[in-house]
PDB file of C-alpha atoms and ligand atoms in Angstrom:
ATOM      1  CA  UNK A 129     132.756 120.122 115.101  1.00  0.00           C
ATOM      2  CA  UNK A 130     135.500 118.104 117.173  1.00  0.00           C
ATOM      3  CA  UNK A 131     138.016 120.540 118.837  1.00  0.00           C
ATOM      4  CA  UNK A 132     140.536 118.027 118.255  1.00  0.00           C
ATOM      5  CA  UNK A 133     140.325 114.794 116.905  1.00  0.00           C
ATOM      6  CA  UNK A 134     143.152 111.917 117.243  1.00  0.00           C
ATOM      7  CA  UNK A 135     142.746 108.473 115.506  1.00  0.00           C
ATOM      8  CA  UNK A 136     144.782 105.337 116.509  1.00  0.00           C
ATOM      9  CA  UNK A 137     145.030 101.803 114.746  1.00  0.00           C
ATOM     10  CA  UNK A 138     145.257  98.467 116.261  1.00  0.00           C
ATOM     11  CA  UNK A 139     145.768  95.064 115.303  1.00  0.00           C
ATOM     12  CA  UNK A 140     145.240  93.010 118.418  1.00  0.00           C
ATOM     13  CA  UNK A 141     142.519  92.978 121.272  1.00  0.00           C
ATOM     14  CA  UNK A 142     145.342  93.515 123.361  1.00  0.00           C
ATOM     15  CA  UNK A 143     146.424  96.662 121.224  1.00  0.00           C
ATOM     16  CA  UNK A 144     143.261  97.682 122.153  1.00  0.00           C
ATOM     17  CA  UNK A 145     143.149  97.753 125.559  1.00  0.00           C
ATOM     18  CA  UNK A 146     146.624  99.180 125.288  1.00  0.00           C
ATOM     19  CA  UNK A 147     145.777 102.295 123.465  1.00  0.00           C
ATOM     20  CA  UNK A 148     142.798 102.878 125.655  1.00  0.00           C
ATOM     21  CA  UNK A 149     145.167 104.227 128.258  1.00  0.00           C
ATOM     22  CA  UNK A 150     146.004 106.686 125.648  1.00  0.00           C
ATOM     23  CA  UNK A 151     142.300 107.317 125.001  1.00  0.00           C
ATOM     24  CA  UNK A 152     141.268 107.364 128.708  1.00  0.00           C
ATOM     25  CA  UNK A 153     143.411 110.362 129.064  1.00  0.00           C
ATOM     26  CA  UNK A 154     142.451 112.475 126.275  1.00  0.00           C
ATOM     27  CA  UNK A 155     138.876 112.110 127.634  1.00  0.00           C
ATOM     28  CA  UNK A 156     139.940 112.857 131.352  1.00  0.00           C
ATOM     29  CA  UNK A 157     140.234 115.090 133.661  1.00  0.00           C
ATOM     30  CA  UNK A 158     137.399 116.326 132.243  1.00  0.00           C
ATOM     31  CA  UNK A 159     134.039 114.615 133.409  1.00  0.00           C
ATOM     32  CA  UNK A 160     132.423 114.056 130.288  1.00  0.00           C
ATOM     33  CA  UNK A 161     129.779 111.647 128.207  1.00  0.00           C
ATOM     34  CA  UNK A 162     131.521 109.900 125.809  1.00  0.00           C
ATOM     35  CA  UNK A 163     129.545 108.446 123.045  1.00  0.00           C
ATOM     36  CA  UNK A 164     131.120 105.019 121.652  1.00  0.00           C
ATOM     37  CA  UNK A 165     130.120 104.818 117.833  1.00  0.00           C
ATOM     38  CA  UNK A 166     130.674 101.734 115.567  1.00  0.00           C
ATOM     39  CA  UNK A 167     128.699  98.402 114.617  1.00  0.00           C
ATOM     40  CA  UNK A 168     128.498  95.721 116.623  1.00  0.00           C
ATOM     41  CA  UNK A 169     131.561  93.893 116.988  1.00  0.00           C
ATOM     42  CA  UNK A 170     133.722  96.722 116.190  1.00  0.00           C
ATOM     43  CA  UNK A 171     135.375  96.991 119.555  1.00  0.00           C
ATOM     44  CA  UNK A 172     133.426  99.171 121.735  1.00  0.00           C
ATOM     45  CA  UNK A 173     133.892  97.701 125.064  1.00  0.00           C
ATOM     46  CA  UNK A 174     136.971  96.063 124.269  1.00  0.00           C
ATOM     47  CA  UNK A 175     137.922  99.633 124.693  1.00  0.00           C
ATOM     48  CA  UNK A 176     135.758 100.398 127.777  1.00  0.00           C
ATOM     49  CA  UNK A 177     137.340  97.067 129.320  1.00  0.00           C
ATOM     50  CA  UNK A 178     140.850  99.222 128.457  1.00  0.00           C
ATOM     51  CA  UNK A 179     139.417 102.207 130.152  1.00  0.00           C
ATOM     52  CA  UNK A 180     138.247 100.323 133.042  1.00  0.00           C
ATOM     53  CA  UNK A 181     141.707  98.836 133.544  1.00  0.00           C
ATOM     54  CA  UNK A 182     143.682 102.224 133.025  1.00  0.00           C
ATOM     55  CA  UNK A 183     141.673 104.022 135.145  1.00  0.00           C
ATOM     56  CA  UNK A 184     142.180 101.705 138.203  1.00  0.00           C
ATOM     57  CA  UNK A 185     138.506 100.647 138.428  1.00  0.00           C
ATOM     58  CA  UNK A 186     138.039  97.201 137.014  1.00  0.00           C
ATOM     59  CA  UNK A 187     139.849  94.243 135.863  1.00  0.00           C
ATOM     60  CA  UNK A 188     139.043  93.938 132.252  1.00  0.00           C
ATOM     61  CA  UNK A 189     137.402  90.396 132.327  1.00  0.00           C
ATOM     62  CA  UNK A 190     135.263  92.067 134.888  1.00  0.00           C
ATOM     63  CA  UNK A 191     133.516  94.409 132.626  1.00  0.00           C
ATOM     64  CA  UNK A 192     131.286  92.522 130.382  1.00  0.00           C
ATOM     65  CA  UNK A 193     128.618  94.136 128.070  1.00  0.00           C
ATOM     66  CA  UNK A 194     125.346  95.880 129.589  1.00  0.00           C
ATOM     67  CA  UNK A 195     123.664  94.995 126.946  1.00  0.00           C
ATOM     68  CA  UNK A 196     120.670  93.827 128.975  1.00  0.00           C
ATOM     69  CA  UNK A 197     121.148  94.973 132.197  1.00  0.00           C
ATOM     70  CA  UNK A 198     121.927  98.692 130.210  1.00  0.00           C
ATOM     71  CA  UNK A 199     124.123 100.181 133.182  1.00  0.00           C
ATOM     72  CA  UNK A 200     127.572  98.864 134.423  1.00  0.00           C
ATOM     73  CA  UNK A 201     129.544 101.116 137.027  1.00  0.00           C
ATOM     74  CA  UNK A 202     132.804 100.573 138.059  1.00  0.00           C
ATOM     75  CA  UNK A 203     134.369 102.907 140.932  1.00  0.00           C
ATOM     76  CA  UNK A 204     138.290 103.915 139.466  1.00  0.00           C
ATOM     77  CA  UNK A 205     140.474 105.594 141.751  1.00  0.00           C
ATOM     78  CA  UNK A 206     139.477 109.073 140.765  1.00  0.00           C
ATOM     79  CA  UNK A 207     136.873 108.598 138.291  1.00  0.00           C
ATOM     80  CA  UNK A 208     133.911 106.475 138.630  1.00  0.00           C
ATOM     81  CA  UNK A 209     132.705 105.128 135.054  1.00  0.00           C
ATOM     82  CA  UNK A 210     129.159 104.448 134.196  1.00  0.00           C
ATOM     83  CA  UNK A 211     129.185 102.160 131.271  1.00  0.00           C
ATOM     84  CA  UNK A 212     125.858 101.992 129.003  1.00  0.00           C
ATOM     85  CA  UNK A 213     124.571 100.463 126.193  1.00  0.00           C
ATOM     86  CA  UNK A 214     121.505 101.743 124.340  1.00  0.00           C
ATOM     87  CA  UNK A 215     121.560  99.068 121.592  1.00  0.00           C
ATOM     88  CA  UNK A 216     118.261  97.739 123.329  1.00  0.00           C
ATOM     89  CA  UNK A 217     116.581 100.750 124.331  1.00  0.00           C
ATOM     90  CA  UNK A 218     113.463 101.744 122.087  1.00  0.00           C
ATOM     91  CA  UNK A 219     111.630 104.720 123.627  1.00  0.00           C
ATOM     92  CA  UNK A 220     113.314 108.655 125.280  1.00  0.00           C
ATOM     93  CA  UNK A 221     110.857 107.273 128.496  1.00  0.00           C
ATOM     94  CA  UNK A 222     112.954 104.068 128.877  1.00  0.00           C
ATOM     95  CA  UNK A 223     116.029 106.755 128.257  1.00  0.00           C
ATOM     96  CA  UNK A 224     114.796 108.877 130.683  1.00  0.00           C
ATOM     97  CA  UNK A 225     114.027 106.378 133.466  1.00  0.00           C
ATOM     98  CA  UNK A 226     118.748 105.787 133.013  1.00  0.00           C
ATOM     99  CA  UNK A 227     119.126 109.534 135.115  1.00  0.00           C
ATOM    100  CA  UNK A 228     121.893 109.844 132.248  1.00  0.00           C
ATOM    101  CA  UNK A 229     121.725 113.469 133.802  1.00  0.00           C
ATOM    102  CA  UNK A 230     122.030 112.733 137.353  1.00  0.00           C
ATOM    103  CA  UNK A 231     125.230 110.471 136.321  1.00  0.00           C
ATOM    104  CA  UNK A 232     126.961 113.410 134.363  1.00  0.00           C
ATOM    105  CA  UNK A 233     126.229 115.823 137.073  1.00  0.00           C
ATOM    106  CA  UNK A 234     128.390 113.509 139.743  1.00  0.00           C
ATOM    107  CA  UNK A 235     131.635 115.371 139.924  1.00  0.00           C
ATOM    108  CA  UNK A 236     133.962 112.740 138.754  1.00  0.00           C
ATOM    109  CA  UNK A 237     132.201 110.688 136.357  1.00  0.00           C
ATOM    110  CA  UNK A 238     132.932 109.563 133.221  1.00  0.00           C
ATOM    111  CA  UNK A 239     129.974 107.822 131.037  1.00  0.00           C
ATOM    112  CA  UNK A 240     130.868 105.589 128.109  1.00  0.00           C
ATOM    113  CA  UNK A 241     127.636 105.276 126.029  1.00  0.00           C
ATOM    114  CA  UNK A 242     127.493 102.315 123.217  1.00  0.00           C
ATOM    115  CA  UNK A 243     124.564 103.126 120.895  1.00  0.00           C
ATOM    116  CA  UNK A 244     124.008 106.377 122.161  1.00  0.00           C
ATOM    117  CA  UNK A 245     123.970 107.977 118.801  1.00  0.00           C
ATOM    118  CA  UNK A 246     120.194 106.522 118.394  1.00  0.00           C
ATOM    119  CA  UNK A 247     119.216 109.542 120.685  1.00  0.00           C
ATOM    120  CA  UNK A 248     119.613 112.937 120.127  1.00  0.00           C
ATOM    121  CA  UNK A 249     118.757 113.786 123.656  1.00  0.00           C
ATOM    122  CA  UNK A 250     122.029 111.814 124.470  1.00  0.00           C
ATOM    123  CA  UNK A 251     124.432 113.245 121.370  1.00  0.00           C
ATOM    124  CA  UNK A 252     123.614 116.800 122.725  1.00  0.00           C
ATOM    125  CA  UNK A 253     124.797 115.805 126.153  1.00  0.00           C
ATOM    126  CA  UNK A 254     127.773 114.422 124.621  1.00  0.00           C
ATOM    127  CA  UNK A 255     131.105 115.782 124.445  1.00  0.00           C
ATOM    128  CA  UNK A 256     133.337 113.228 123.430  1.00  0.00           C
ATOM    129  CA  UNK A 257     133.319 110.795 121.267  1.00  0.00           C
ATOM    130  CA  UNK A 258     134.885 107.618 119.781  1.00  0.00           C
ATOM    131  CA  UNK A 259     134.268 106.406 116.461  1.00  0.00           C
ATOM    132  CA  UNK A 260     135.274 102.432 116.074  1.00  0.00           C
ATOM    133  CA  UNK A 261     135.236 100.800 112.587  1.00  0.00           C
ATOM    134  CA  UNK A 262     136.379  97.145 111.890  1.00  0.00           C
ATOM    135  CA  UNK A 263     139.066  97.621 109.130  1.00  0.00           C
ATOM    136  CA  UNK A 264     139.111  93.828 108.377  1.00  0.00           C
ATOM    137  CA  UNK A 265     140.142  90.874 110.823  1.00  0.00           C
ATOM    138  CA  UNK A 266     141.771  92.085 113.835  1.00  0.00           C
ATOM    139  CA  UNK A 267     142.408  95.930 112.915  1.00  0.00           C
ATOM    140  CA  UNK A 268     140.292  98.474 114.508  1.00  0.00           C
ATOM    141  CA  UNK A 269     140.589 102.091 113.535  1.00  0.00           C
ATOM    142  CA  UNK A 270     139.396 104.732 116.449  1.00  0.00           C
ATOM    143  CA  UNK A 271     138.843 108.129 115.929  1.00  0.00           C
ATOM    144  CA  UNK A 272     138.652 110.533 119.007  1.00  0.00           C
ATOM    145  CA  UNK A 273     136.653 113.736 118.946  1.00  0.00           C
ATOM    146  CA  UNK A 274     136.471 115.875 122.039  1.00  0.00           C
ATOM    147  CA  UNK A 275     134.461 119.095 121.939  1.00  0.00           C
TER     148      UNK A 275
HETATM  149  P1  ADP B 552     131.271  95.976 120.369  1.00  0.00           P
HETATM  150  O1  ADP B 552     131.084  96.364 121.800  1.00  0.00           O
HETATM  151  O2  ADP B 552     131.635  97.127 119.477  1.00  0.00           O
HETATM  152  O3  ADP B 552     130.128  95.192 119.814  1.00  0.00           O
HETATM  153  P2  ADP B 552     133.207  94.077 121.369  1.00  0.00           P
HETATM  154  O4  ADP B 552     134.310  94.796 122.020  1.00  0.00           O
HETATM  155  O5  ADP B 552     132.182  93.443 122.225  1.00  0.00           O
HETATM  156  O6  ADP B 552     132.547  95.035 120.278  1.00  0.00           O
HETATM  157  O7  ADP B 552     133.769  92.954 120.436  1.00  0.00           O
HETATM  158  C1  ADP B 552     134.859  93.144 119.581  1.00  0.00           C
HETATM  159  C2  ADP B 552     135.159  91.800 118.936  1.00  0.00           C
HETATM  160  O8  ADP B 552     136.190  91.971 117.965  1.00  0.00           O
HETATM  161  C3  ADP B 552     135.648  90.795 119.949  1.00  0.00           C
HETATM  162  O9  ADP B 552     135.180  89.527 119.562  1.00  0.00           O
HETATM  163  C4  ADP B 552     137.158  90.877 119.804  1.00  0.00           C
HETATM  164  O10 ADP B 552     137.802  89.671 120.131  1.00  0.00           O
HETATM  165  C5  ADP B 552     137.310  91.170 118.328  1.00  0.00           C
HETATM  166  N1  ADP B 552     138.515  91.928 117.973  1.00  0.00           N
HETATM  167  C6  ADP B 552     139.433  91.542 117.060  1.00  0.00           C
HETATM  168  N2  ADP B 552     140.407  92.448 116.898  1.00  0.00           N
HETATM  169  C7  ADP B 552     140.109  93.464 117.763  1.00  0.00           C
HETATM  170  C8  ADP B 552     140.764  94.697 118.046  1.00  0.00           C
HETATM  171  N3  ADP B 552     141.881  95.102 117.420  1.00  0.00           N
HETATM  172  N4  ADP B 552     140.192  95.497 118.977  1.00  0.00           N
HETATM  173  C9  ADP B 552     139.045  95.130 119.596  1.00  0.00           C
HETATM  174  N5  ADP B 552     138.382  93.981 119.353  1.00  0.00           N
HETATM  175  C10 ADP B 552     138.898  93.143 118.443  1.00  0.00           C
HETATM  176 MG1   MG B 553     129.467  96.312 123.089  1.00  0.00          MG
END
């Protein structure tokens, strides 16, 4: 039920990053809570590191997985991004606890969820989304849906 969807290969990390300009602005200016879809190692913040970059608010060796600590932020120049990643969380009161809401109600920012498809209190807040798959060594295929 994507409005429109757009779907871009790559066959380098660094193809990648490169394209996530491209994806950073079909999700902007629009605040919105992106959900980042794919098994693990299929390049899900490799892209976020290519957002951070594009969006003036990290460098990308500074954004490294929240896997444990579960929230990154990074300040860009207009957008702030909150990066998450759910792949640990077990229970909607550890979900809760986030203030996933209080982060999409801040004017400019833009959330980047990995693993957020295990909740459906987080897919209804969602209205983006990228959908990563591992085509086979180095190629990545994204698909884009924005509602
Ligand atoms: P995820 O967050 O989905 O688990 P990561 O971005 O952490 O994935 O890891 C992706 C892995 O795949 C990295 O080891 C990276 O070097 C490798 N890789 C190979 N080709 C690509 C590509 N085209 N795009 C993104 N990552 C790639
Ligand atoms: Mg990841």
């Amino acid at each position: 039920d994507a409005k429109h969807e757009k779907r871009f290969k790559t066959r380098s990390v660094n193809g990648t990053m490169a394209i996530a300009e491209r994806v950073a602005e079909i999700l902007m200016p629009t605040p919105r809570l992106v959900i980042l879809r794919g098994e693990m190692g299929a390049g899900k913040t490799t892209l976020v590191k290519g957002i951070a970059a594009a969006l003036g608010a990290a460098d990308p060796e500074e954004v490294t997985s929240p896997t444990f600590t579960l929230v990154h932020e990074y300040q860009g120049t207009k957008v702030k991004i909150y990066h998450l990643d759910l792949y640990r969380l077990e229970t909607e009161r550890e979900l809760a606890t986030l203030g996933i809401e209080e982060m999409i109600a801040e004017p400019d920012a833009l959330v980047l969820v990995e693993w957020g498809e295990k909740f459906p209190r987080v897919v209804e807040m969602a209205n983006g989304e990228v959908a990563m798959e591992n085509l086979g060594g180095d190629e990545r295929l994204m698909v884009i849906g924005v509602k």
